[in-house]
Amino acid sequence: MTVLGVLRLLAPALAGVAMALKQQGGLTVLAVAGLPILEELRRATLARRLYLLGRRTAGVTAVAVGVFVAITLASGLGLGWTKWLSLMGVAGTIAPFGMVSQYGGMLLTHLGVDPGPFKFGVAIVSNVVLVVVLAWIVVRWSDRPIHAVGWGSLALAVLGQALHPWYVPWSLALLGVDNLTPRQRRWLMWFVIGFVVWNSVQSSVWYKVRI
């Protein structure tokens, strides 16, 4: 196998390793698939662009998922983060849907109502909204794979099950190597400021409630 052939397998394999560590890592398949044909994507019409990116992403994803499954079987640790997809709000973070689940669950428990169905419903809504937003991001920036991965990673952190403080810098690192518009930079700046303030206040309230 040529060096180029090895690299074509190595990049998707590394995406699989990243996905095994954290679900956001799975988004890198877009960059792995799109960057080698970036100029072609930029010249193509939207329909053609989505076809090219979709076809290549399917192949990259197949390799990445294969590596993910291999790591799962070899480690004996199970499917990792996948088991948490229906446990909305358990982590007690400032994820918007997580807060609805945890505080709504507390209220229902106080009222003597089983919060299980409510939390499961919030998890379903969260996952549906996340899929729709990710689909929009991919379509909107199908000619900018790094851009799509960066904003997709941020969407996954904000709309997912939990939003820990260290989730946000991963997205910022990706967006930092891409060209953002002045509006996007301002939005991102105010988001980070709001996130830090909100996380500080919510964490204090949450730990007081738990104690």
mmCIF file of C-alpha atoms in Angstrom:
data_model
loop_
_atom_site.group_PDB
_atom_site.id
_atom_site.type_symbol
_atom_site.label_atom_id
_atom_site.label_comp_id
_atom_site.label_asym_id
_atom_site.label_seq_id
_atom_site.Cartn_x
_atom_site.Cartn_y
_atom_site.Cartn_z
ATOM 1 C CA MET A 1 0.000 0.000 0.000
ATOM 2 C CA THR A 2 1.274 3.482 -0.845
ATOM 3 C CA VAL A 3 1.875 6.237 1.692
ATOM 4 C CA LEU A 4 -1.207 8.028 0.393
ATOM 5 C CA GLY A 5 -3.258 4.891 0.871
ATOM 6 C CA VAL A 6 -2.030 4.531 4.441
ATOM 7 C CA LEU A 7 -2.944 8.135 5.191
ATOM 8 C CA ARG A 8 -6.407 7.637 3.714
ATOM 9 C CA LEU A 9 -7.003 4.868 6.250
ATOM 10 C CA LEU A 10 -5.132 6.481 9.129
ATOM 11 C CA ALA A 11 -7.189 9.675 9.180
ATOM 12 C CA PRO A 12 -10.598 7.905 9.430
ATOM 13 C CA ALA A 13 -9.080 5.514 11.992
ATOM 14 C CA LEU A 14 -8.001 8.454 14.149
ATOM 15 C CA ALA A 15 -11.527 9.839 13.852
ATOM 16 C CA GLY A 16 -12.747 6.520 15.251
ATOM 17 C CA VAL A 17 -10.320 6.789 18.159
ATOM 18 C CA ALA A 18 -11.531 10.330 18.836
ATOM 19 C CA MET A 19 -15.130 9.147 18.731
ATOM 20 C CA ALA A 20 -14.339 6.428 21.262
ATOM 21 C CA LEU A 21 -13.083 9.098 23.648
ATOM 22 C CA LYS A 22 -15.935 11.565 23.146
ATOM 23 C CA GLN A 23 -18.930 11.799 20.857
ATOM 24 C CA GLN A 24 -17.813 15.199 19.551
ATOM 25 C CA GLY A 25 -14.821 13.442 18.043
ATOM 26 C CA GLY A 26 -17.125 11.708 15.590
ATOM 27 C CA LEU A 27 -17.778 15.018 13.861
ATOM 28 C CA THR A 28 -14.225 15.024 12.566
ATOM 29 C CA VAL A 29 -15.315 12.629 9.817
ATOM 30 C CA LEU A 30 -16.633 15.718 8.008
ATOM 31 C CA ALA A 31 -13.198 17.312 7.963
ATOM 32 C CA VAL A 32 -11.452 14.081 7.031
ATOM 33 C CA ALA A 33 -13.874 13.621 4.137
ATOM 34 C CA GLY A 34 -14.082 17.214 2.984
ATOM 35 C CA LEU A 35 -10.603 18.722 3.249
ATOM 36 C CA PRO A 36 -8.980 16.620 0.466
ATOM 37 C CA ILE A 37 -11.616 17.857 -1.995
ATOM 38 C CA LEU A 38 -12.076 21.334 -0.539
ATOM 39 C CA GLU A 39 -11.606 23.232 -3.794
ATOM 40 C CA GLU A 40 -14.026 20.945 -5.600
ATOM 41 C CA LEU A 41 -16.611 21.472 -2.860
ATOM 42 C CA ARG A 42 -16.295 25.240 -3.126
ATOM 43 C CA ARG A 43 -16.800 25.192 -6.895
ATOM 44 C CA ALA A 44 -19.761 22.796 -6.848
ATOM 45 C CA THR A 45 -23.438 23.637 -6.579
ATOM 46 C CA LEU A 46 -25.124 22.865 -3.261
ATOM 47 C CA ALA A 47 -26.664 19.621 -4.499
ATOM 48 C CA ARG A 48 -23.391 18.432 -6.019
ATOM 49 C CA ARG A 49 -21.484 19.513 -2.915
ATOM 50 C CA LEU A 50 -23.755 17.561 -0.589
ATOM 51 C CA TYR A 51 -23.451 14.510 -2.819
ATOM 52 C CA LEU A 52 -19.649 14.647 -2.858
ATOM 53 C CA LEU A 53 -19.348 15.323 0.860
ATOM 54 C CA GLY A 54 -22.012 12.764 1.738
ATOM 55 C CA ARG A 55 -20.407 10.013 -0.334
ATOM 56 C CA ARG A 56 -16.945 10.587 1.101
ATOM 57 C CA THR A 57 -18.269 11.022 4.635
ATOM 58 C CA ALA A 58 -20.074 7.676 4.404
ATOM 59 C CA GLY A 59 -16.804 5.918 3.565
ATOM 60 C CA VAL A 60 -14.854 7.720 6.288
ATOM 61 C CA THR A 61 -17.609 7.027 8.808
ATOM 62 C CA ALA A 62 -17.556 3.303 7.989
ATOM 63 C CA VAL A 63 -13.858 3.109 8.860
ATOM 64 C CA ALA A 64 -14.268 5.308 11.960
ATOM 65 C CA VAL A 65 -17.187 3.240 13.262
ATOM 66 C CA GLY A 66 -15.203 0.055 12.631
ATOM 67 C CA VAL A 67 -12.343 1.393 14.754
ATOM 68 C CA PHE A 68 -14.830 2.558 17.408
ATOM 69 C CA VAL A 69 -16.344 -0.935 17.592
ATOM 70 C CA ALA A 70 -12.889 -2.544 17.695
ATOM 71 C CA ILE A 71 -11.846 -0.328 20.612
ATOM 72 C CA THR A 72 -15.133 -1.101 22.354
ATOM 73 C CA LEU A 73 -14.640 -4.852 22.041
ATOM 74 C CA ALA A 74 -10.934 -4.765 22.934
ATOM 75 C CA SER A 75 -11.330 -2.518 25.988
ATOM 76 C CA GLY A 76 -14.303 -4.331 27.503
ATOM 77 C CA LEU A 77 -15.640 -0.973 28.671
ATOM 78 C CA GLY A 78 -18.811 -1.097 26.605
ATOM 79 C CA LEU A 79 -20.065 1.615 24.286
ATOM 80 C CA GLY A 80 -18.840 4.418 26.520
ATOM 81 C CA TRP A 81 -20.801 7.658 26.196
ATOM 82 C CA THR A 82 -23.644 6.030 24.233
ATOM 83 C CA LYS A 83 -25.223 4.643 27.418
ATOM 84 C CA TRP A 84 -25.743 8.185 28.711
ATOM 85 C CA LEU A 85 -27.872 9.393 25.801
ATOM 86 C CA SER A 86 -31.131 8.731 27.664
ATOM 87 C CA LEU A 87 -29.945 9.953 31.101
ATOM 88 C CA MET A 88 -30.718 13.622 30.615
ATOM 89 C CA GLY A 89 -29.802 15.940 33.493
ATOM 90 C CA VAL A 90 -28.000 13.359 35.638
ATOM 91 C CA ALA A 91 -24.635 15.146 35.396
ATOM 92 C CA GLY A 92 -26.050 18.383 36.806
ATOM 93 C CA THR A 93 -24.435 20.757 34.320
ATOM 94 C CA ILE A 94 -25.683 23.928 32.653
ATOM 95 C CA ALA A 95 -26.756 22.221 29.434
ATOM 96 C CA PRO A 96 -30.134 23.893 28.687
ATOM 97 C CA PHE A 97 -32.037 20.659 28.151
ATOM 98 C CA GLY A 98 -30.190 19.126 31.093
ATOM 99 C CA MET A 99 -31.339 21.942 33.367
ATOM 100 C CA VAL A 100 -34.936 21.522 32.227
ATOM 101 C CA SER A 101 -34.643 17.821 33.011
ATOM 102 C CA GLN A 102 -32.958 18.134 36.382
ATOM 103 C CA TYR A 103 -35.001 20.990 37.818
ATOM 104 C CA GLY A 104 -38.225 19.753 36.268
ATOM 105 C CA GLY A 105 -37.454 16.340 37.728
ATOM 106 C CA MET A 106 -36.881 17.891 41.161
ATOM 107 C CA LEU A 107 -40.234 19.657 40.961
ATOM 108 C CA LEU A 108 -42.062 16.488 39.918
ATOM 109 C CA THR A 109 -40.374 14.518 42.697
ATOM 110 C CA HIS A 110 -41.433 17.184 45.207
ATOM 111 C CA LEU A 111 -44.983 16.823 43.919
ATOM 112 C CA GLY A 112 -44.830 13.060 44.340
ATOM 113 C CA VAL A 113 -44.735 12.331 40.587
ATOM 114 C CA ASP A 114 -42.307 9.912 38.941
ATOM 115 C CA PRO A 115 -39.869 12.129 36.966
ATOM 116 C CA GLY A 116 -38.659 9.243 34.780
ATOM 117 C CA PRO A 117 -41.038 9.724 31.824
ATOM 118 C CA PHE A 118 -40.492 13.486 31.873
ATOM 119 C CA LYS A 119 -36.699 13.133 31.786
ATOM 120 C CA PHE A 120 -36.891 10.558 29.020
ATOM 121 C CA GLY A 121 -39.109 12.894 26.996
ATOM 122 C CA VAL A 122 -36.655 15.766 27.433
ATOM 123 C CA ALA A 123 -33.825 13.496 26.267
ATOM 124 C CA ILE A 124 -35.771 12.588 23.117
ATOM 125 C CA VAL A 125 -36.538 16.243 22.346
ATOM 126 C CA SER A 126 -32.883 17.161 22.955
ATOM 127 C CA ASN A 127 -31.638 14.507 20.547
ATOM 128 C CA VAL A 128 -34.152 15.488 17.842
ATOM 129 C CA VAL A 129 -33.283 19.189 18.117
ATOM 130 C CA LEU A 130 -29.569 18.352 18.050
ATOM 131 C CA VAL A 131 -29.891 16.239 14.898
ATOM 132 C CA VAL A 132 -31.843 19.010 13.137
ATOM 133 C CA VAL A 133 -29.287 21.663 14.110
ATOM 134 C CA LEU A 134 -26.345 19.480 13.061
ATOM 135 C CA ALA A 135 -28.014 18.785 9.722
ATOM 136 C CA TRP A 136 -28.486 22.525 9.156
ATOM 137 C CA ILE A 137 -24.843 23.201 10.037
ATOM 138 C CA VAL A 138 -23.591 20.562 7.607
ATOM 139 C CA VAL A 139 -25.755 21.890 4.790
ATOM 140 C CA ARG A 140 -24.982 25.533 5.568
ATOM 141 C CA TRP A 141 -21.208 25.011 5.642
ATOM 142 C CA SER A 142 -20.809 22.003 3.399
ATOM 143 C CA ASP A 143 -18.038 23.896 1.587
ATOM 144 C CA ARG A 144 -16.195 24.605 4.871
ATOM 145 C CA PRO A 145 -15.660 21.304 6.719
ATOM 146 C CA ILE A 146 -13.591 22.769 9.570
ATOM 147 C CA HIS A 147 -16.239 25.439 10.097
ATOM 148 C CA ALA A 148 -18.945 22.778 10.159
ATOM 149 C CA VAL A 149 -17.028 20.633 12.655
ATOM 150 C CA GLY A 150 -16.364 23.623 14.931
ATOM 151 C CA TRP A 151 -19.959 24.867 15.060
ATOM 152 C CA GLY A 152 -21.242 21.302 15.136
ATOM 153 C CA SER A 153 -19.040 20.547 18.130
ATOM 154 C CA LEU A 154 -20.371 23.623 19.928
ATOM 155 C CA ALA A 155 -23.960 22.659 19.111
ATOM 156 C CA LEU A 156 -23.334 19.153 20.411
ATOM 157 C CA ALA A 157 -21.959 20.535 23.663
ATOM 158 C CA VAL A 158 -24.777 23.025 24.222
ATOM 159 C CA LEU A 159 -27.716 20.876 23.107
ATOM 160 C CA GLY A 160 -26.458 17.542 24.413
ATOM 161 C CA GLN A 161 -26.863 15.732 27.716
ATOM 162 C CA ALA A 162 -24.227 17.653 29.642
ATOM 163 C CA LEU A 163 -22.202 20.834 29.199
ATOM 164 C CA HIS A 164 -19.024 20.633 31.238
ATOM 165 C CA PRO A 165 -16.671 23.651 31.221
ATOM 166 C CA TRP A 166 -13.982 21.752 29.279
ATOM 167 C CA TYR A 167 -16.367 20.957 26.391
ATOM 168 C CA VAL A 168 -16.398 24.533 25.092
ATOM 169 C CA PRO A 169 -12.625 25.003 24.516
ATOM 170 C CA TRP A 170 -12.628 21.988 22.163
ATOM 171 C CA SER A 171 -15.014 23.840 19.883
ATOM 172 C CA LEU A 172 -13.179 27.151 20.293
ATOM 173 C CA ALA A 173 -9.900 25.505 19.275
ATOM 174 C CA LEU A 174 -11.439 24.379 15.989
ATOM 175 C CA LEU A 175 -13.139 27.697 15.298
ATOM 176 C CA GLY A 176 -9.903 29.479 16.161
ATOM 177 C CA VAL A 177 -8.123 27.983 13.138
ATOM 178 C CA ASP A 178 -10.903 29.046 10.775
ATOM 179 C CA ASN A 179 -11.935 32.440 9.446
ATOM 180 C CA LEU A 180 -14.922 33.839 11.319
ATOM 181 C CA THR A 181 -16.958 36.851 10.350
ATOM 182 C CA PRO A 182 -16.949 39.841 12.745
ATOM 183 C CA ARG A 183 -20.523 38.923 13.704
ATOM 184 C CA GLN A 184 -19.527 35.353 14.482
ATOM 185 C CA ARG A 185 -16.570 36.513 16.585
ATOM 186 C CA ARG A 186 -18.814 38.871 18.581
ATOM 187 C CA TRP A 187 -21.420 36.156 19.072
ATOM 188 C CA LEU A 188 -18.770 33.703 20.203
ATOM 189 C CA MET A 189 -17.227 36.247 22.582
ATOM 190 C CA TRP A 190 -20.542 36.985 24.294
ATOM 191 C CA PHE A 191 -21.387 33.302 24.393
ATOM 192 C CA VAL A 192 -18.142 32.472 26.208
ATOM 193 C CA ILE A 193 -18.631 35.346 28.675
ATOM 194 C CA GLY A 194 -22.217 34.263 29.319
ATOM 195 C CA PHE A 195 -21.153 30.648 29.642
ATOM 196 C CA VAL A 196 -18.502 31.411 32.264
ATOM 197 C CA VAL A 197 -20.892 33.564 34.321
ATOM 198 C CA TRP A 198 -23.802 31.141 33.995
ATOM 199 C CA ASN A 199 -21.633 28.143 34.822
ATOM 200 C CA SER A 200 -20.321 29.830 37.962
ATOM 201 C CA VAL A 201 -23.771 30.785 39.231
ATOM 202 C CA GLN A 202 -25.500 27.532 38.265
ATOM 203 C CA SER A 203 -22.729 25.375 39.700
ATOM 204 C CA SER A 204 -22.984 27.200 43.028
ATOM 205 C CA VAL A 205 -26.750 26.741 43.109
ATOM 206 C CA TRP A 206 -26.544 23.088 42.055
ATOM 207 C CA TYR A 207 -23.967 22.125 44.676
ATOM 208 C CA LYS A 208 -25.909 23.924 47.392
ATOM 209 C CA VAL A 209 -29.031 22.000 46.379
ATOM 210 C CA ARG A 210 -27.116 18.709 46.371
ATOM 211 C CA ILE A 211 -25.574 19.426 49.776
#
